[in-house]
Amino acid sequence: MLPESGGPYPLHAPEFEGHELEYVDDCIKTGWVSSVGSYVDRFERDLAAFCGVKRAVAVSNGTASLHISLLACGVKRDDEVLIPDLTFVATANAVTYLGAIPHLVDCESTSLGVDAAALDDYLKEIAALRPEGLINKITGRRISALVPMHTFGHPCDMEALSALCERCHLTLIEDAAEAIGSFYHGRHCGNFGKVAALSFNGNKTITTGGGGAVLTNDEELGALIKHLTTQAKVPHAFRFRHDHIGYNYRMPNLNAALGCAQLEQLERKLTLKRIVAARYERLFRKVAGFSFVKEPPYCKSNYWLNAILLDRSCAELRDDIITALNENGIGSRPVWDLMSSLPMFKDCPRMPCPVAEDISSRLINLPSSPKLANLPEPDGV
Ligand SMILES: *Cc1c(COP(=O)(O)O)cnc(C)c1O
């Protein structure tokens, strides 16, 4: 097993310290394990309340959440969708599930999220606002949406990105897969786009085993998403009638039971994660050659994964450092390879991405589980 999942200090380990067993046991004893059940309803309600949104729809995973978000927002075949070059592959994959084309954009060094100013300049150059929407003058295709991603839980500059989307008639969809418990100007991530996608995979801040959710403040859209993710079945006492092409993307009740118990512990996990981050910050202030990636100003990050940047002068040591850490049971990894470097996306339209290239060459993620806060702090840190 890789240290990332095992070892004494995994990158991010799930922690079950509340009512998980009790709630899962309840599902098994009552037989409500699958596609309907009270934990799904409760998880959706509790999640919406925590995030301060009108509606949360629980789904089978974060990737399904992105897919259905794009679909429900009207992204069509041959549209281009702006996504960061620096992201997890699911963001790009979800765009292609609709026959749309990822259009890769750069990030800024503060938030590691989409750089609104650079994107604005780029769009002025390559795109034109026409009655049918924003058109890429080079490819002739419509650019229909922007999907910023809150990297490692650090919120993107949503004010600037919202303004840009309004000016350019782009639909704003947040990939908030890593951002449960992250706030921008006091509002939870996921409140800024038309919809947002969350993930509850095993390595995320809270987990349902596998799972995700769509957040929205548009009740009608929320109802449509619930309908589409549950096979688009028309409610009826016994008939099986479906009025759209639907998806089996619902979250099983078993997973939602786990999620209800995890949500009860979210505040505590967030507090512990911020203690861990503060320790790293203090440590790396004293160590030459590295800088700690801090939350952007005016944000409160969940610090899902802590990250350090190697000084440019020693970037070539990145893989040696990661290998040494992993060999010593300290789970670490580089950031994802850029989307533009993957064979499936190498020919996608792309703006110059010098910042994403720079970050990806010298970033290292470090162990970030909440329980690390319980370790004694070493002397002098
Ligand atoms: C985890 C993650 C996803 C996908 O979530 P799954 O639940 O694993 O499908 C999507 N986008 C980003 C940025 C992620 O980190």
XYZ file of C-alpha atoms and ligand atoms in Angstrom:
396
model
C 0.000 0.000 0.000
C 1.265 3.493 -0.751
C 2.012 5.735 2.217
C -0.599 8.046 0.724
C -3.274 5.626 1.896
C -1.442 3.755 4.669
C 1.765 4.570 6.587
C 1.976 6.501 9.837
C 1.298 9.893 8.237
C -0.977 9.472 5.219
C -1.743 12.439 2.990
C -5.355 12.495 4.148
C -6.969 9.685 6.103
C -10.703 9.353 6.767
C -11.569 9.592 10.475
C -14.750 8.085 11.929
C -15.191 9.284 15.469
C -18.904 9.963 15.794
C -22.188 8.187 15.068
C -21.011 6.475 11.855
C -21.493 2.885 13.044
C -24.805 3.667 14.704
C -26.299 5.272 11.582
C -24.971 2.626 9.175
C -26.224 -0.106 11.513
C -29.629 1.575 11.494
C -29.717 1.325 7.659
C -28.874 -2.370 7.792
C -31.369 -3.179 10.544
C -34.193 -1.342 8.802
C -33.241 -2.579 5.320
C -33.042 0.989 3.960
C -29.591 0.658 2.410
C -30.072 1.705 -1.158
C -31.773 4.258 -3.305
C -34.264 5.751 -0.886
C -34.173 6.370 2.803
C -34.291 9.026 5.436
C -30.513 9.570 5.666
C -30.394 10.876 2.099
C -33.040 13.495 2.918
C -31.349 14.373 6.182
C -27.892 14.597 4.591
C -29.229 16.933 1.902
C -30.943 19.140 4.505
C -27.958 19.262 6.884
C -25.533 19.919 4.040
C -27.638 22.754 2.597
C -27.896 24.308 6.074
C -24.148 24.094 6.675
C -23.309 25.588 3.279
C -26.022 28.233 3.467
C -27.622 27.212 0.160
C -31.268 26.630 -0.705
C -30.759 23.132 -2.047
C -28.241 20.311 -1.892
C -28.689 17.172 -3.998
C -26.654 14.162 -2.867
C -25.130 12.141 -5.714
C -22.898 9.111 -6.218
C -19.584 10.988 -6.512
C -18.005 14.353 -7.261
C -17.456 13.569 -10.927
C -21.159 12.770 -11.410
C -21.914 16.010 -9.606
C -19.791 17.976 -12.102
C -21.372 16.166 -15.044
C -24.943 16.833 -13.942
C -24.091 20.444 -13.012
C -22.794 21.162 -16.498
C -25.755 19.371 -18.081
C -28.351 21.193 -15.970
C -26.687 24.543 -16.749
C -27.195 23.952 -20.465
C -23.661 23.133 -21.605
C -24.054 21.623 -25.072
C -22.079 19.507 -27.523
C -19.268 21.552 -29.183
C -19.429 24.295 -26.555
C -16.131 25.292 -25.020
C -15.967 25.335 -21.227
C -13.231 27.314 -19.468
C -11.500 25.220 -16.798
C -8.151 25.557 -15.042
C -5.139 23.814 -16.573
C -4.215 23.081 -12.941
C -7.012 20.815 -11.694
C -7.891 17.196 -11.000
C -8.774 15.334 -14.205
C -12.483 14.979 -13.275
C -13.133 18.649 -14.080
C -11.943 18.141 -17.652
C -13.510 14.695 -18.042
C -16.954 15.942 -17.010
C -16.849 18.574 -19.759
C -16.157 15.912 -22.370
C -19.067 13.705 -21.167
C -21.332 16.339 -22.764
C -19.381 16.461 -26.008
C -18.077 19.884 -24.967
C -14.429 20.938 -25.153
C -12.270 21.980 -22.195
C -10.602 25.352 -22.800
C -7.687 25.570 -20.383
C -6.901 28.723 -18.436
C -4.172 29.893 -16.059
C -4.265 30.254 -12.280
C -2.961 32.926 -9.918
C -0.284 32.239 -7.356
C -2.255 33.504 -4.323
C -5.317 31.229 -4.478
C -3.987 28.699 -7.031
C -7.406 29.216 -8.673
C -8.397 30.796 -12.000
C -6.750 34.205 -12.557
C -9.686 36.499 -13.374
C -7.579 39.427 -14.649
C -5.430 37.298 -16.945
C -8.516 35.472 -18.228
C -10.289 38.783 -18.880
C -7.359 40.051 -20.986
C -7.194 36.757 -22.857
C -10.922 36.664 -23.639
C -10.801 40.268 -24.918
C -8.213 39.092 -27.385
C -9.656 35.794 -28.602
C -13.429 36.062 -28.052
C -16.324 38.286 -29.090
C -19.689 38.814 -27.430
C -22.412 38.119 -29.989
C -26.193 37.704 -29.590
C -25.749 33.906 -29.317
C -23.150 34.317 -26.541
C -19.394 34.534 -26.184
C -17.774 33.200 -29.346
C -14.190 32.023 -29.673
C -13.036 33.926 -32.800
C -10.370 31.300 -33.547
C -12.498 28.134 -33.334
C -15.915 29.711 -34.030
C -17.383 27.805 -31.090
C -19.500 29.163 -28.245
C -17.745 29.503 -24.889
C -20.627 28.750 -22.549
C -19.306 28.341 -19.003
C -16.451 28.838 -16.571
C -15.646 26.185 -13.967
C -13.194 27.566 -11.401
C -11.856 25.045 -8.893
C -11.040 25.880 -5.262
C -7.607 24.261 -5.143
C -6.865 22.368 -1.901
C -9.843 24.206 -0.380
C -8.469 27.731 -0.967
C -11.338 29.819 -2.369
C -10.828 31.445 -5.772
C -11.432 35.182 -6.114
C -15.161 34.705 -6.674
C -16.021 38.400 -6.783
C -13.735 38.983 -9.756
C -14.787 35.738 -11.451
C -18.523 36.451 -10.961
C -18.100 39.919 -12.491
C -16.195 38.455 -15.439
C -18.896 35.828 -16.034
C -21.609 38.460 -15.944
C -19.787 40.684 -18.437
C -19.050 37.781 -20.782
C -22.414 35.948 -20.451
C -20.725 32.841 -19.087
C -22.426 30.431 -16.707
C -20.412 30.123 -13.503
C -20.155 26.583 -12.090
C -17.909 25.987 -9.073
C -15.846 22.846 -8.771
C -15.981 22.941 -4.975
C -15.027 19.250 -4.668
C -12.208 20.156 -2.257
C -13.906 23.075 -0.537
C -16.444 21.877 2.015
C -15.930 24.187 5.006
C -14.200 26.935 2.988
C -15.552 30.477 3.057
C -15.057 33.505 0.829
C -15.927 36.821 2.498
C -17.870 34.814 5.090
C -19.970 32.903 2.554
C -19.461 29.207 1.969
C -17.926 28.208 -1.363
C -20.632 27.053 -3.748
C -22.789 30.152 -3.218
C -21.235 32.109 -6.053
C -21.930 30.016 -9.114
C -25.266 28.927 -10.525
C -24.397 25.496 -9.142
C -21.442 23.921 -7.366
C -20.096 20.379 -7.157
C -18.831 18.794 -3.924
C -17.033 15.481 -3.410
C -17.107 13.145 -0.405
C -14.501 10.715 -1.673
C -12.459 8.910 0.990
C -9.582 11.403 0.885
C -11.702 14.558 1.152
C -12.369 16.577 4.342
C -15.477 14.511 5.108
C -16.383 11.282 3.357
C -19.393 9.145 2.504
C -17.124 6.372 1.178
C -17.857 7.600 -2.316
C -20.213 10.460 -2.911
C -20.824 14.007 -3.974
C -23.416 16.740 -3.992
C -24.693 19.574 -6.128
C -25.334 22.865 -4.326
C -27.589 25.584 -5.705
C -29.624 28.593 -4.638
C -31.987 28.095 -7.597
C -34.793 25.884 -6.247
C -36.133 25.048 -9.684
C -32.715 24.005 -10.935
C -32.193 21.996 -7.743
C -35.445 20.122 -8.356
C -34.436 19.430 -11.964
C -31.049 18.094 -10.816
C -32.706 15.824 -8.247
C -35.035 14.545 -10.975
C -32.253 13.911 -13.505
C -30.015 12.149 -10.963
C -32.829 9.761 -9.972
C -33.612 8.336 -13.434
C -36.066 11.179 -14.202
C -38.894 9.083 -12.813
C -42.292 10.726 -12.614
C -43.589 10.297 -9.046
C -46.416 7.744 -8.980
C -47.676 5.088 -6.571
C -46.761 2.181 -8.864
C -46.136 3.229 -12.456
C -42.651 3.447 -13.936
C -42.703 6.447 -16.185
C -39.728 8.637 -17.046
C -39.854 12.006 -18.782
C -36.180 12.726 -19.577
C -33.021 10.759 -20.196
C -32.019 10.382 -16.574
C -29.011 9.136 -14.676
C -28.528 6.712 -11.805
C -26.450 9.218 -9.869
C -28.239 9.106 -6.526
C -26.339 8.596 -3.293
C -27.296 5.327 -1.552
C -28.800 5.660 1.931
C -25.830 3.742 3.456
C -23.414 6.365 2.199
C -25.698 9.188 3.302
C -25.824 7.670 6.810
C -22.033 7.878 6.921
C -22.292 11.437 5.618
C -24.749 12.524 8.340
C -22.334 11.322 11.007
C -19.377 12.990 9.270
C -21.216 16.303 8.931
C -21.805 16.335 12.687
C -18.008 16.346 13.102
C -17.171 18.798 10.337
C -16.672 21.874 12.564
C -14.295 19.919 14.773
C -12.341 18.560 11.797
C -12.027 22.068 10.374
C -10.690 23.425 13.648
C -8.101 20.639 13.814
C -7.120 21.115 10.159
C -6.478 24.803 10.756
C -4.243 23.914 13.720
C -2.245 21.578 11.467
C -1.962 24.286 8.786
C -0.842 26.906 11.317
C 1.918 24.560 12.484
C 3.168 24.011 8.951
C 3.097 27.745 8.409
C 5.198 28.392 11.518
C 7.604 25.611 10.593
C 8.198 26.698 7.002
C 8.709 30.308 8.011
C 11.938 29.046 9.553
C 13.069 26.690 6.795
C 14.924 28.151 3.830
C 14.034 26.927 0.357
C 10.302 26.404 0.940
C 7.233 28.594 1.269
C 3.937 27.473 2.728
C 0.787 28.001 0.630
C -1.480 30.182 2.780
C -5.171 30.876 2.370
C -5.857 34.016 0.287
C -6.830 37.189 2.183
C -10.563 37.541 3.051
C -10.980 33.760 2.863
C -11.215 31.027 5.412
C -9.857 27.863 3.862
C -10.566 24.337 5.024
C -6.881 23.582 4.288
C -7.959 20.291 2.747
C -4.405 19.550 1.611
C -1.472 21.529 2.917
C 1.055 22.527 0.292
C 4.530 23.993 0.123
C 6.350 25.502 -2.814
C 10.034 24.826 -3.368
C 12.082 27.857 -4.274
C 12.573 27.965 -8.048
C 16.298 27.433 -7.609
C 15.716 23.953 -6.171
C 12.550 22.892 -8.059
C 14.456 19.996 -9.644
C 14.674 18.374 -6.183
C 10.892 17.968 -6.002
C 10.668 14.272 -6.854
C 13.655 13.347 -4.661
C 12.029 15.099 -1.697
C 8.674 13.397 -2.340
C 10.357 9.995 -2.650
C 12.284 10.519 0.606
C 9.160 11.644 2.462
C 7.093 8.699 1.226
C 9.887 6.245 2.088
C 9.710 7.577 5.636
C 5.964 7.103 5.892
C 5.154 10.766 5.332
C 2.516 10.818 2.619
C 3.336 13.476 0.053
C 2.782 14.060 -3.626
C 3.164 16.651 -6.344
C 0.148 18.516 -7.674
C -1.704 16.918 -10.607
C 0.003 16.939 -14.008
C -1.475 19.842 -15.957
C -4.504 18.942 -18.102
C -2.647 20.209 -21.189
C 0.047 17.566 -20.617
C -2.450 14.659 -20.739
C -2.907 12.843 -24.061
C -6.697 13.379 -24.089
C -6.467 17.142 -23.633
C -3.209 18.077 -25.336
C -4.979 19.620 -28.325
C -7.565 21.576 -26.316
C -7.651 25.345 -26.736
C -5.496 26.932 -24.059
C -4.390 30.353 -22.929
C -0.736 30.801 -21.965
C -0.447 29.270 -18.469
C 2.924 30.344 -17.046
C 1.714 30.373 -13.432
C 0.152 26.894 -13.607
C 3.375 25.580 -15.180
C 5.492 27.188 -12.479
C 3.308 25.952 -9.599
C 3.067 22.427 -10.954
C 6.851 22.160 -11.193
C 7.542 22.894 -7.517
C 4.516 22.187 -5.325
C 4.444 19.430 -2.719
C 1.382 18.339 -0.724
C 1.948 17.243 2.855
C -0.025 15.106 5.356
C -3.209 16.964 6.278
C -5.456 14.667 8.341
C -7.223 16.417 11.238
C -5.776 14.023 13.810
C -2.249 15.305 13.139
C -3.262 18.228 15.374
C -3.092 15.820 18.324
C 0.634 15.171 17.846
C 2.868 17.026 20.269
C 4.398 20.077 18.652
C 8.162 19.677 18.196
C 10.387 22.030 20.154
C 11.221 25.278 18.455
C 8.277 25.243 16.042
C -12.067 14.867 -5.762
C -12.285 15.801 -6.900
C -13.254 15.582 -7.886
C -13.998 14.299 -8.069
O -14.604 13.769 -7.027
P -14.950 12.178 -6.976
O -15.885 12.132 -5.832
O -13.644 11.487 -6.713
O -15.558 11.804 -8.260
C -13.463 16.558 -8.841
N -12.750 17.687 -8.869
C -11.765 17.916 -7.967
C -11.010 19.180 -8.058
C -11.483 16.984 -6.972
O -10.500 17.214 -6.110
